[in-house]
Amino acid sequence: MSILVDTDTRVLVQGITGRDGSFHTKKMIEYGTTVVGGVTPGKGGLTMEGVPVFDSVVDAYESVEPNCSVIYVPAALAPDAMLEAAEAGIPLVVCISEGIPAVEMIKVKAFLTERGVRFIGPNCPGVISPGKCKVGIMPGAIHTPGCIGVVSRSGTLTYEVVASLTHAGLGQSTGLGIGGDPVIGTTFLDALELFERDSETDAVVMIGEIGGNDEERAAQYISEEMTTPVVSFIAGRTAPPGKRMGHAGAIIAGGNGTAEGKIKALEAVDVPVARIPSEIPRLLKDRGL
Amino acid sequence: MKVHEYQAKSILAEFGVPIPRGKVASNPEEVYRVAQELGGKVIIKAQVHAGGRGKAGGIQLAATAADAEAKAGKMLGSQLRTFQTGGDSIIIRQVLVEEAVDIENELYVSAVIDRSCSRLVIMGSTEGGVEIEEVAAHSPEKIYKEWADPQIGLAAFQARRLAMKLHDDKAIYRQLAVVIRGVYAGFVARDASLVEINPLVVTRDGKVLAVDAKMNFDDSALFRQPTVSGMRDAGEEDPLEEEARAAGLSFVGLDGDIGCVVNGAGLAMATMDMVKHFGGKPANFLDIGGSSSPEKVLTAMRILLSDQKVKSVLFNIFGGITRCDDVARGMVQALAELKKKPPVVVRLTGTNEDEGKRILRDVGLEVGASMEEAVRRAVAMAAGGGR
């Protein structure tokens, strides 16, 4: 098994005619993902990368029956794209777009949650179940099928960790980027719950960073509810307070959200925290994987 | 994005929050005029993007307009160093001149996004005038909270409920409820990331006034907030951070000597952490972002090299939406155009990796190290260990 996406996933690409949308549609298809169509309002009837383009998500939903939508549209239009996907009945929405106002995301999250939509992101690399399906922008080649679940607030740092896992012979069940914004659809807690229930995930790597208290809450969940071992890495030990470190959510505010605080919370519940990313494979092997 | 106190107050006033009478001024003569209009006895407040002004001498009481002029004359153009300026001093260019008010008691009201439930939370406390972090640490029961429903917003009864916890007097808590609703409305309408009124005072004659106010804004929303964007005071920002922002890069300067050019915020932080782990000192955080064009890389290099402390430059690129060939082209262009050529260590992998490596190999740049190797080499170079 795996979580969220697998060989049954039928992907719709919102923003398929854009630079990033078309490039990554091609990459997803090359990886073996079943991309069933795309949406760009006003461009219905075109064919991109061999798949049909529709004017609306509803049109696409009726014609090609997607069960997942991935969004590559510019930030100003992305909230509407998410609402449209949810309203059309798509159960899984992955939003890659970066730079969406947080106030807007609060409303979008409420709308999607009310409709029972699972959504990932925004400002994230997407989700991949190696060998089965890739929905997003991560380089497919660094992944290999296996039993390690990976969940992260970062994009490229996740690739770094995944590449080191693959290099060490530790394949992945599913790799998931939850995004670097303050308001996101799927949190560490949600992802850990999914991995805990997945029979093919034997251990989880959680890659956190400064800002917020999602890692601290995850630590509590791990100690109370999880049997699957978790190892972690937290980025930003050298980050100065009060400065936004790239991600909108990566900021130490009023002494809260420091890397030290998160590392302490995790270590207190016996989750080993790597000092540098390349230590992660060893930490997993120490736990018998 | 940050704004000055007087700007935050002007925004909150639009949403019904009462503020003291006053005006911003940039020279002593202006201060005199404003002080006279306000009746002589005024408060002069340095307008800088840092808290802790009071303890550092940035807030002063003047008895007369002439006293205000004299005190402002000393403040304007002088350097202010508070516990929030990170050891640096900032020049006071403007002061806010406000009527002095007789304070009965000091309260606290703020709004932020509660990330754990993805809702806006309004907080109130009877412990105004002190650092709220201290209240949170020592007496968290004195901080009251109301969460706004994403679709309904903050209901009037919630504002009332919070107001009643801050004051028993009906005439006062009615005014407080107006302030609380104004804070919420201003936060949402202007895409803030923080609104803080501390202190929110009750005067001896029974009026509620926002005596201090702070607002920070969501950088991701500035595209739809022209008024807020127009309040940016470039003089308060680090010039390099400003240049980076204009070019679509995310840059934070630090004290070290190893320049870091990385794509992705998490990887950029991890790279800095690793530099430190291997005994080096990162000169900066720099995320060139996704979809990087060669121009962005060129700007990144220019910004890094304007820092005289930088002894080696470390590129750590893991392509996803970023294409390695775009970064390589920018790097080649930068190295051809820039006069100063520090030792460069390149780690390049991911999307279009082969093309990127070929471009770099053609100009004699070696690529291939892992992140760990690249960091170790950059640290060695900065320490004078050569290539």
XYZ file of C-alpha atoms in Angstrom:
676
model
C 0.000 0.000 0.000
C 0.920 3.643 0.314
C -1.016 6.737 1.300
C -3.023 9.285 -0.713
C -1.949 8.328 -4.248
C -1.376 4.996 -6.030
C -1.995 3.267 -9.367
C -5.731 4.058 -9.176
C -5.134 7.813 -8.982
C -6.485 9.722 -11.999
C -4.919 13.166 -12.088
C -6.350 16.396 -13.440
C -3.905 19.294 -13.935
C -5.301 22.793 -13.242
C -3.151 25.303 -15.086
C -1.944 22.691 -17.585
C -1.126 25.220 -20.316
C 1.241 27.312 -18.155
C 5.041 27.002 -18.111
C 5.211 24.948 -14.932
C 1.931 23.124 -15.535
C 2.880 21.802 -18.951
C 6.478 20.961 -17.979
C 5.439 18.977 -14.935
C 2.506 17.313 -16.697
C 5.068 15.838 -19.050
C 7.276 14.756 -16.143
C 4.334 13.181 -14.281
C 3.278 11.210 -17.369
C 6.870 10.069 -17.940
C 6.914 8.829 -14.351
C 3.869 6.699 -15.048
C 1.166 8.831 -13.445
C -2.270 8.531 -15.033
C -2.933 12.132 -16.075
C -6.455 12.189 -17.500
C -6.771 15.835 -18.473
C -6.146 19.455 -17.709
C -8.053 22.675 -17.113
C -7.333 26.183 -18.338
C -10.395 28.415 -18.648
C -10.689 29.531 -22.278
C -8.437 26.799 -23.626
C -10.926 23.917 -23.656
C -10.583 21.650 -26.694
C -6.782 21.814 -26.883
C -4.582 18.800 -26.277
C -1.516 19.151 -24.041
C 1.038 16.363 -23.658
C -1.518 14.042 -25.218
C -4.333 14.779 -22.758
C -7.498 16.838 -23.300
C -7.803 20.369 -21.915
C -11.156 21.543 -20.496
C -12.597 24.961 -19.686
C -13.740 23.969 -16.219
C -13.168 21.315 -13.588
C -16.790 20.196 -13.863
C -16.389 19.581 -17.618
C -13.257 17.562 -16.931
C -14.894 15.683 -14.065
C -17.777 14.552 -16.265
C -15.591 13.541 -19.220
C -12.475 11.943 -17.760
C -13.398 11.172 -14.119
C -10.353 12.443 -12.222
C -10.067 11.600 -8.494
C -7.211 14.005 -7.802
C -6.396 17.506 -8.952
C -3.009 19.193 -8.936
C -2.884 22.991 -9.128
C -0.114 24.922 -10.890
C -1.912 28.245 -11.398
C -0.489 31.601 -10.170
C -1.073 32.435 -6.488
C -3.727 35.077 -7.152
C -5.891 32.486 -8.953
C -5.047 29.407 -6.892
C -7.701 29.847 -4.156
C -10.414 29.874 -6.818
C -8.886 26.809 -8.482
C -9.045 24.926 -5.167
C -12.674 25.944 -4.577
C -13.585 24.870 -8.117
C -11.948 21.453 -7.672
C -13.734 20.908 -4.355
C -17.107 22.020 -5.680
C -16.757 19.655 -8.655
C -16.359 16.740 -6.243
C -12.660 15.929 -6.512
C -11.674 14.229 -3.234
C -7.929 15.005 -3.263
C -6.521 18.431 -4.156
C -2.783 19.133 -4.274
C -1.840 22.816 -4.524
C 1.719 23.527 -5.666
C 1.257 27.322 -6.040
C 3.270 29.563 -3.721
C 2.357 32.984 -2.336
C -1.347 32.702 -1.468
C -2.532 35.204 1.194
C -3.063 33.428 4.542
C -6.388 35.192 5.132
C -7.601 33.656 1.848
C -6.363 30.197 2.799
C -8.390 30.267 6.030
C -11.577 30.540 3.961
C -10.432 27.995 1.373
C -9.540 25.495 4.072
C -12.968 25.822 5.690
C -14.703 25.374 2.319
C -12.682 22.294 1.385
C -12.883 20.723 4.831
C -16.670 21.156 4.879
C -16.859 19.195 1.604
C -14.675 16.410 2.934
C -11.855 17.175 0.531
C -8.366 16.072 1.544
C -5.981 18.770 0.417
C -2.254 19.139 0.434
C -0.312 22.393 0.347
C -0.292 25.098 -0.780
C 3.346 25.996 -1.450
C 4.387 22.348 -1.534
C 6.108 19.862 -3.865
C 3.153 17.430 -3.881
C 2.917 13.729 -3.128
C 4.549 10.646 -4.616
C 4.125 6.914 -4.070
C 7.282 5.638 -5.758
C 6.760 3.312 -8.670
C 3.017 4.039 -8.663
C 2.127 7.681 -9.002
C 3.665 11.138 -8.746
C 1.508 14.222 -8.282
C 3.635 17.343 -8.128
C 7.059 18.655 -8.951
C 9.518 16.383 -7.147
C 12.182 14.691 -9.313
C 10.896 11.132 -9.784
C 14.269 9.497 -10.309
C 15.534 10.004 -6.753
C 12.711 7.885 -5.322
C 12.525 4.138 -5.037
C 9.646 1.966 -3.781
C 9.923 0.778 -0.193
C 8.516 1.100 3.301
C 9.656 4.496 4.630
C 7.074 7.267 4.765
C 8.431 10.786 4.327
C 6.599 13.948 5.349
C 8.025 17.440 5.196
C 7.263 21.161 5.287
C 9.947 21.717 2.700
C 10.411 20.905 -0.976
C 14.046 20.629 -1.895
C 15.124 19.543 1.583
C 12.781 16.581 1.156
C 14.515 15.668 -2.110
C 17.819 15.811 -0.260
C 16.566 13.395 2.380
C 14.799 11.090 -0.099
C 17.937 10.886 -2.239
C 19.971 9.900 0.812
C 17.375 7.250 1.752
C 17.401 5.797 -1.754
C 21.201 5.837 -1.753
C 21.195 3.903 1.513
C 18.799 1.303 0.102
C 15.805 2.587 2.065
C 12.850 2.832 -0.337
C 9.778 4.975 0.315
C 6.089 4.065 0.618
C 4.929 7.652 0.046
C 6.688 11.007 0.120
C 4.577 13.991 1.014
C 5.327 17.708 1.137
C 2.772 19.504 3.316
C 3.998 22.994 2.434
C 5.725 25.931 4.075
C 2.769 28.241 4.665
C 1.107 29.082 7.986
C -2.273 27.755 6.805
C -2.081 24.343 5.133
C -4.514 21.564 4.331
C -2.760 18.445 5.597
C -0.616 18.847 8.716
C 2.116 16.645 10.200
C -0.525 15.202 12.504
C -2.809 14.234 9.593
C 0.086 12.722 7.662
C 1.332 10.738 10.660
C -2.184 9.322 11.195
C -2.290 8.184 7.558
C 1.156 6.576 7.796
C 0.277 4.889 11.104
C -2.697 3.196 9.416
C -0.722 2.190 6.302
C 0.360 -1.447 6.535
C 3.308 -0.933 4.191
C 4.873 1.988 6.020
C 7.376 0.630 8.578
C 8.891 3.945 9.668
C 8.353 7.651 9.064
C 10.815 10.469 8.479
C 9.387 13.835 9.558
C 11.231 16.891 8.271
C 10.220 20.029 10.137
C 11.478 23.559 10.382
C 11.198 26.685 12.529
C 7.816 28.399 13.003
C 4.496 27.325 14.493
C 4.065 24.325 16.776
C 3.053 21.569 14.362
C 6.153 19.532 15.248
C 5.430 19.811 18.974
C 1.861 18.622 18.416
C 3.183 15.803 16.253
C 5.525 14.792 19.092
C 2.572 14.424 21.428
C 0.658 12.338 18.878
C 3.697 10.121 18.264
C 4.080 9.382 21.963
C 0.391 8.761 22.568
C -0.898 7.087 19.426
C 1.859 5.737 17.176
C 3.520 2.353 17.029
C 5.353 3.090 13.764
C 8.813 4.499 14.577
C 9.489 8.105 13.594
C 12.813 9.862 13.070
C 13.142 13.559 12.390
C 15.190 16.484 11.176
C 14.423 20.119 12.014
C 15.836 22.886 9.803
C 16.679 26.353 11.070
C 18.938 25.966 14.113
C 20.974 28.927 12.798
C 17.951 31.055 11.827
C 17.770 34.449 13.582
C 14.537 35.297 15.441
C 11.941 37.583 13.878
C 13.065 37.012 10.289
C 10.974 35.132 7.774
C 13.203 32.413 6.332
C 11.771 32.110 2.825
C 8.653 30.135 3.712
C 5.820 32.325 4.958
C 5.480 29.979 7.933
C 9.176 29.783 8.820
C 9.568 32.511 11.409
C 10.506 32.499 15.072
C 7.980 34.882 16.662
C 8.059 35.987 20.296
C 10.491 33.194 21.176
C 8.100 30.539 19.820
C 8.755 28.101 16.993
C 12.503 27.657 17.536
C 14.360 24.612 16.235
C 15.641 23.930 19.771
C 12.097 23.806 21.156
C 10.987 21.356 18.476
C 14.058 19.145 18.835
C 13.535 19.068 22.599
C 9.855 18.126 22.223
C 10.704 15.295 19.841
C 13.641 13.954 21.811
C 11.525 14.010 24.960
C 9.274 11.370 23.376
C 12.243 9.335 22.079
C 12.073 10.502 18.480
C 15.700 10.674 17.316
C 16.499 13.980 15.589
C 19.310 14.035 13.017
C 21.808 16.899 13.329
C 22.412 16.908 9.569
C 20.147 15.374 6.886
C 22.712 12.740 5.889
C 22.397 11.161 9.362
C 18.791 10.117 8.758
C 19.468 6.755 7.035
C 21.678 5.714 9.955
C 19.002 6.673 12.488
C 16.540 4.452 10.611
C 19.000 1.580 10.436
C 19.613 1.923 14.179
C 15.913 1.261 14.574
C 16.249 -1.981 12.641
C 15.133 -0.831 9.192
C 6.193 43.559 5.963
C 6.392 45.964 8.872
C 5.042 49.495 9.175
C 5.512 52.298 11.675
C 3.311 52.853 14.694
C 1.676 55.936 13.172
C 0.821 53.957 10.018
C -0.641 51.060 12.003
C -2.731 53.530 13.981
C -4.030 55.209 10.838
C -5.155 51.824 9.488
C -6.814 50.794 12.750
C -8.552 54.183 12.998
C -10.175 53.434 9.621
C -11.757 50.400 11.251
C -13.108 52.277 14.246
C -10.270 51.921 16.737
C -9.920 55.194 18.698
C -6.370 56.567 18.746
C -4.867 59.602 20.521
C -4.757 62.855 18.572
C -1.367 63.347 16.984
C 0.800 63.680 13.908
C 4.086 62.384 12.589
C 6.932 64.885 12.187
C 10.446 64.772 10.786
C 11.984 68.016 12.118
C 11.904 69.895 15.468
C 9.974 72.888 14.044
C 7.206 70.600 12.891
C 7.193 68.937 16.299
C 6.765 72.358 17.927
C 3.782 73.175 15.681
C 2.084 69.849 16.317
C 2.728 70.066 20.064
C 1.196 73.519 20.171
C -1.909 72.320 18.304
C -2.222 69.526 20.860
C -1.999 71.903 23.812
C 1.695 71.659 24.688
C 1.910 68.546 26.860
C 2.733 65.715 24.479
C 4.426 62.341 24.080
C 7.189 62.088 21.483
C 7.678 58.601 20.065
C 10.529 57.497 17.796
C 9.160 55.844 14.646
C 11.394 52.848 14.043
C 10.621 49.237 13.174
C 11.605 47.842 16.559
C 9.975 47.319 19.912
C 11.481 48.193 23.257
C 11.656 51.908 22.416
C 10.571 53.116 25.839
C 13.471 51.544 27.749
C 15.939 52.793 25.128
C 14.833 56.433 25.432
C 12.761 56.445 22.264
C 9.582 57.608 24.015
C 9.614 60.891 25.926
C 7.128 63.121 27.671
C 7.304 66.867 27.007
C 5.637 69.468 29.223
C 5.415 72.264 26.664
C 5.754 72.776 22.907
C 9.239 74.263 23.406
C 10.242 71.270 25.523
C 8.885 68.982 22.780
C 10.924 70.810 20.155
C 14.097 70.493 22.227
C 13.575 66.828 23.016
C 12.658 65.963 19.414
C 15.759 67.843 18.266
C 17.895 65.437 20.274
C 15.964 62.380 19.150
C 15.735 63.051 15.412
C 18.847 61.883 13.599
C 20.134 60.045 16.649
C 20.714 56.322 16.913
C 18.406 54.067 18.832
C 19.429 50.657 20.085
C 16.765 48.495 21.699
C 16.713 44.854 22.744
C 14.903 44.182 19.453
C 17.396 45.790 17.075
C 19.785 42.834 17.267
C 22.784 44.785 18.518
C 22.534 47.336 15.706
C 21.493 50.947 16.072
C 18.821 52.467 13.914
C 18.541 56.131 13.014
C 15.409 57.955 14.137
C 14.070 59.786 11.091
C 10.529 60.517 12.238
C 8.717 60.979 15.526
C 5.044 60.678 16.356
C 3.810 63.581 18.453
C 0.687 62.707 20.421
C -1.487 64.192 23.134
C -0.497 62.900 26.571
C -3.331 60.944 28.154
C -4.162 60.275 31.804
C -4.122 56.524 32.142
C -6.488 54.704 34.485
C -5.417 51.224 33.414
C -3.609 49.399 30.647
C -5.028 46.493 28.662
C -3.829 44.373 25.771
C -5.510 43.257 22.533
C -3.957 41.434 19.591
C -4.821 39.259 16.607
C -2.773 36.584 14.837
C -3.464 33.477 12.816
C -3.645 30.443 15.077
C -1.794 27.944 12.933
C -2.929 24.956 14.983
C -6.570 25.462 13.905
C -6.204 27.680 10.808
C -8.322 30.449 12.283
C -7.818 34.002 13.297
C -7.522 34.363 17.052
C -8.134 37.601 18.962
C -6.411 37.784 22.317
C -7.076 40.111 25.173
C -5.455 40.596 28.552
C -5.828 42.835 31.565
C -2.030 42.843 31.795
C -1.345 45.630 29.305
C 1.847 47.600 28.988
C 4.170 44.645 29.514
C 5.603 42.077 27.116
C 2.810 39.638 26.348
C 5.331 36.777 26.166
C 5.986 37.355 29.877
C 2.284 37.234 30.670
C 1.961 34.045 28.596
C 4.860 32.482 30.506
C 3.863 33.507 34.045
C 0.096 33.906 34.068
C -1.418 32.370 30.913
C -4.833 32.382 32.619
C -4.835 36.161 32.207
C -4.894 35.889 28.406
C -8.396 35.454 26.966
C -9.006 34.247 23.422
C -11.770 34.238 20.829
C -11.454 32.381 17.533
C -13.153 33.797 14.441
C -15.237 31.440 12.347
C -13.754 31.283 8.826
C -17.110 31.992 7.187
C -18.910 34.168 9.763
C -15.908 36.094 10.983
C -15.724 37.374 14.563
C -19.291 37.570 15.833
C -20.398 40.591 17.841
C -21.128 38.423 20.880
C -17.565 37.132 20.819
C -16.168 40.670 20.813
C -18.526 41.483 23.721
C -17.537 38.343 25.631
C -13.843 39.187 25.331
C -14.474 42.857 26.195
C -16.351 41.885 29.360
C -13.359 39.865 30.525
C -11.154 42.927 30.177
C -13.356 45.387 32.066
C -16.440 45.278 34.320
C -17.815 48.722 33.548
C -20.512 48.644 30.854
C -19.521 52.024 29.373
C -15.946 50.770 29.021
C -16.513 47.261 27.741
C -18.809 48.588 25.030
C -15.912 50.690 23.758
C -13.567 47.710 24.090
C -15.884 45.576 21.960
C -15.690 48.214 19.216
C -11.891 48.075 19.385
C -11.892 44.271 19.240
C -14.155 44.225 16.197
C -12.008 46.911 14.573
C -8.855 44.885 15.145
C -10.471 41.866 13.522
C -11.874 43.847 10.579
C -8.571 45.659 9.964
C -6.608 42.406 10.117
C -8.766 40.724 7.493
C -9.269 43.727 5.199
C -5.573 44.614 5.076
C -4.142 41.060 5.083
C -2.213 41.544 8.303
C -0.141 38.827 9.953
C -0.181 40.575 13.342
C -2.145 43.350 14.996
C -1.126 44.300 18.506
C -2.412 47.124 20.684
C -0.277 47.322 23.782
C -1.241 49.179 25.782
C -4.885 49.707 25.036
C -5.657 52.217 27.728
C -8.686 53.314 29.669
C -8.268 57.011 30.480
C -9.308 58.674 33.750
C -12.228 60.256 31.945
C -13.484 56.850 30.794
C -12.280 56.686 27.199
C -10.605 53.750 25.496
C -7.558 54.609 23.362
C -4.977 52.610 21.431
C -1.881 54.283 22.835
C 0.498 52.001 20.982
C -0.157 49.847 17.915
C 1.814 47.439 15.825
C 0.842 45.813 12.539
C 2.757 43.329 10.408
C 1.499 42.253 6.993
C 1.432 39.051 4.976
C 4.049 39.442 2.226
C 2.038 37.050 0.054
C -0.913 39.465 0.032
C 0.890 42.688 -0.855
C -0.087 42.252 -4.509
C -3.655 43.104 -3.522
C -2.866 45.709 -0.835
C -1.556 48.790 -2.651
C -2.142 51.092 0.340
C -0.160 48.832 2.632
C 2.626 48.328 0.073
C 2.855 52.096 -0.248
C 3.663 52.328 3.469
C 6.941 50.445 3.078
C 9.807 52.477 4.540
C 12.849 51.314 2.599
C 15.065 53.270 5.019
C 14.117 50.837 7.782
C 14.978 47.725 5.814
C 18.319 46.141 5.129
C 19.343 47.407 1.637
C 20.469 43.947 0.524
C 17.232 42.365 1.727
C 15.385 45.059 -0.220
C 17.322 44.392 -3.423
C 16.758 40.658 -3.056
C 13.053 41.108 -2.467
C 12.700 43.273 -5.575
C 14.354 40.497 -7.604
C 12.039 37.815 -6.211
C 14.684 36.310 -3.938
C 14.464 35.657 -0.262
C 17.559 36.869 1.573
C 18.524 37.325 5.207
C 22.002 38.592 6.044
C 24.004 36.956 8.853
C 27.464 37.490 10.335
C 29.512 34.699 8.749
C 31.812 34.418 5.743
C 30.349 31.592 3.659
C 27.858 32.837 1.091
C 25.036 30.363 0.444
C 22.918 30.211 -2.719
C 20.224 27.581 -2.331
C 16.865 26.806 -3.894
C 14.107 26.194 -1.394
C 13.752 27.633 2.096
C 14.088 24.349 3.984
C 17.209 23.309 2.113
C 18.653 26.819 2.537
C 18.152 26.606 6.314
C 19.566 23.072 6.401
C 22.587 24.276 4.409
C 23.246 27.071 6.928
C 22.839 24.615 9.788
C 25.291 22.228 8.130
C 27.861 24.987 7.541
C 27.728 25.702 11.270
C 27.820 21.971 12.067
C 31.133 21.620 10.219
C 32.669 24.620 11.968
C 31.931 27.361 9.429
C 29.780 30.470 9.642
C 27.039 31.139 7.095
C 27.012 34.688 5.699
C 23.367 34.548 4.776
C 20.128 32.746 4.103
C 19.325 32.927 0.386
C 16.511 31.087 -1.336
C 16.456 31.665 -5.085
C 12.969 30.139 -5.189
C 11.305 27.924 -7.733
C 11.223 28.535 -11.505
C 14.583 30.250 -11.227
C 15.719 32.242 -14.225
C 19.401 32.902 -15.005
C 18.811 36.589 -14.067
C 17.818 35.642 -10.528
C 21.049 33.725 -10.072
C 23.014 36.703 -11.351
C 21.305 39.032 -8.857
C 21.887 36.520 -6.079
C 25.617 36.460 -6.808
C 25.794 40.255 -6.949
C 24.066 40.557 -3.557
C 26.330 37.968 -1.952
C 29.524 39.498 -3.264
C 28.605 42.985 -2.081
C 29.160 41.555 1.409
C 32.902 42.048 1.906
C 33.046 39.325 4.549
C 32.184 36.565 2.062
C 35.225 34.330 1.493
C 33.629 31.453 -0.379
C 30.329 30.860 -2.131
C 28.422 27.621 -1.820
C 25.747 26.734 -4.366
C 23.408 24.003 -3.188
C 20.766 23.335 -5.842
C 18.354 20.430 -5.797
C 16.164 20.891 -8.846
C 12.445 20.255 -8.682
C 10.438 23.064 -10.230
C 13.823 24.799 -10.484
C 15.773 23.590 -13.498
C 19.478 22.951 -13.028
C 20.291 24.280 -16.521
C 18.692 27.677 -15.690
C 20.799 27.960 -12.544
C 23.949 26.884 -14.414
C 23.374 29.519 -17.121
C 22.932 32.229 -14.461
C 26.074 31.083 -12.706
C 28.130 31.191 -15.915
C 26.760 34.638 -16.755
C 27.444 35.898 -13.236
C 31.002 34.633 -13.182
C 31.639 36.246 -16.589
C 30.175 39.620 -15.550
C 31.346 39.970 -11.982
C 34.822 41.300 -11.334
C 35.272 39.776 -7.907
C 35.456 36.000 -8.249
C 35.536 34.217 -4.925
C 36.109 30.479 -4.735
C 32.846 28.751 -5.641
C 31.672 25.274 -4.641
C 28.772 23.917 -6.648
C 26.371 21.139 -5.777
C 23.803 20.681 -8.533
C 21.331 17.833 -8.826
C 17.703 17.132 -9.805
C 15.623 18.375 -12.768
C 17.768 18.841 -15.937
C 20.882 17.976 -13.930
C 22.900 16.626 -16.878
C 22.348 19.758 -18.966
C 23.259 21.974 -16.010
C 26.441 20.044 -15.285
C 27.444 20.146 -18.955
C 27.053 23.951 -19.036
C 29.248 24.306 -15.948
C 31.831 21.786 -17.142
C 32.179 23.775 -20.399
C 33.465 26.756 -18.396
C 35.672 24.608 -16.194
C 33.494 24.488 -13.062
C 33.552 21.188 -11.213
C 30.262 19.767 -10.018
C 29.351 16.514 -8.414
C 29.873 16.737 -4.689
C 27.133 15.717 -2.255
C 25.679 18.406 0.008
C 27.903 17.273 2.846
C 31.062 17.274 0.716
C 30.193 20.656 -0.781
C 29.621 22.186 2.652
C 32.894 20.753 4.001
C 34.787 22.176 0.999
C 33.186 25.612 1.337
C 34.084 25.664 5.043
C 37.677 24.674 4.269
C 37.987 27.371 1.601
C 36.655 30.095 3.869
C 39.116 28.992 6.540
C 41.924 29.486 4.019
C 42.374 25.848 3.129
C 42.327 26.668 -0.600
C 40.421 24.804 -3.229
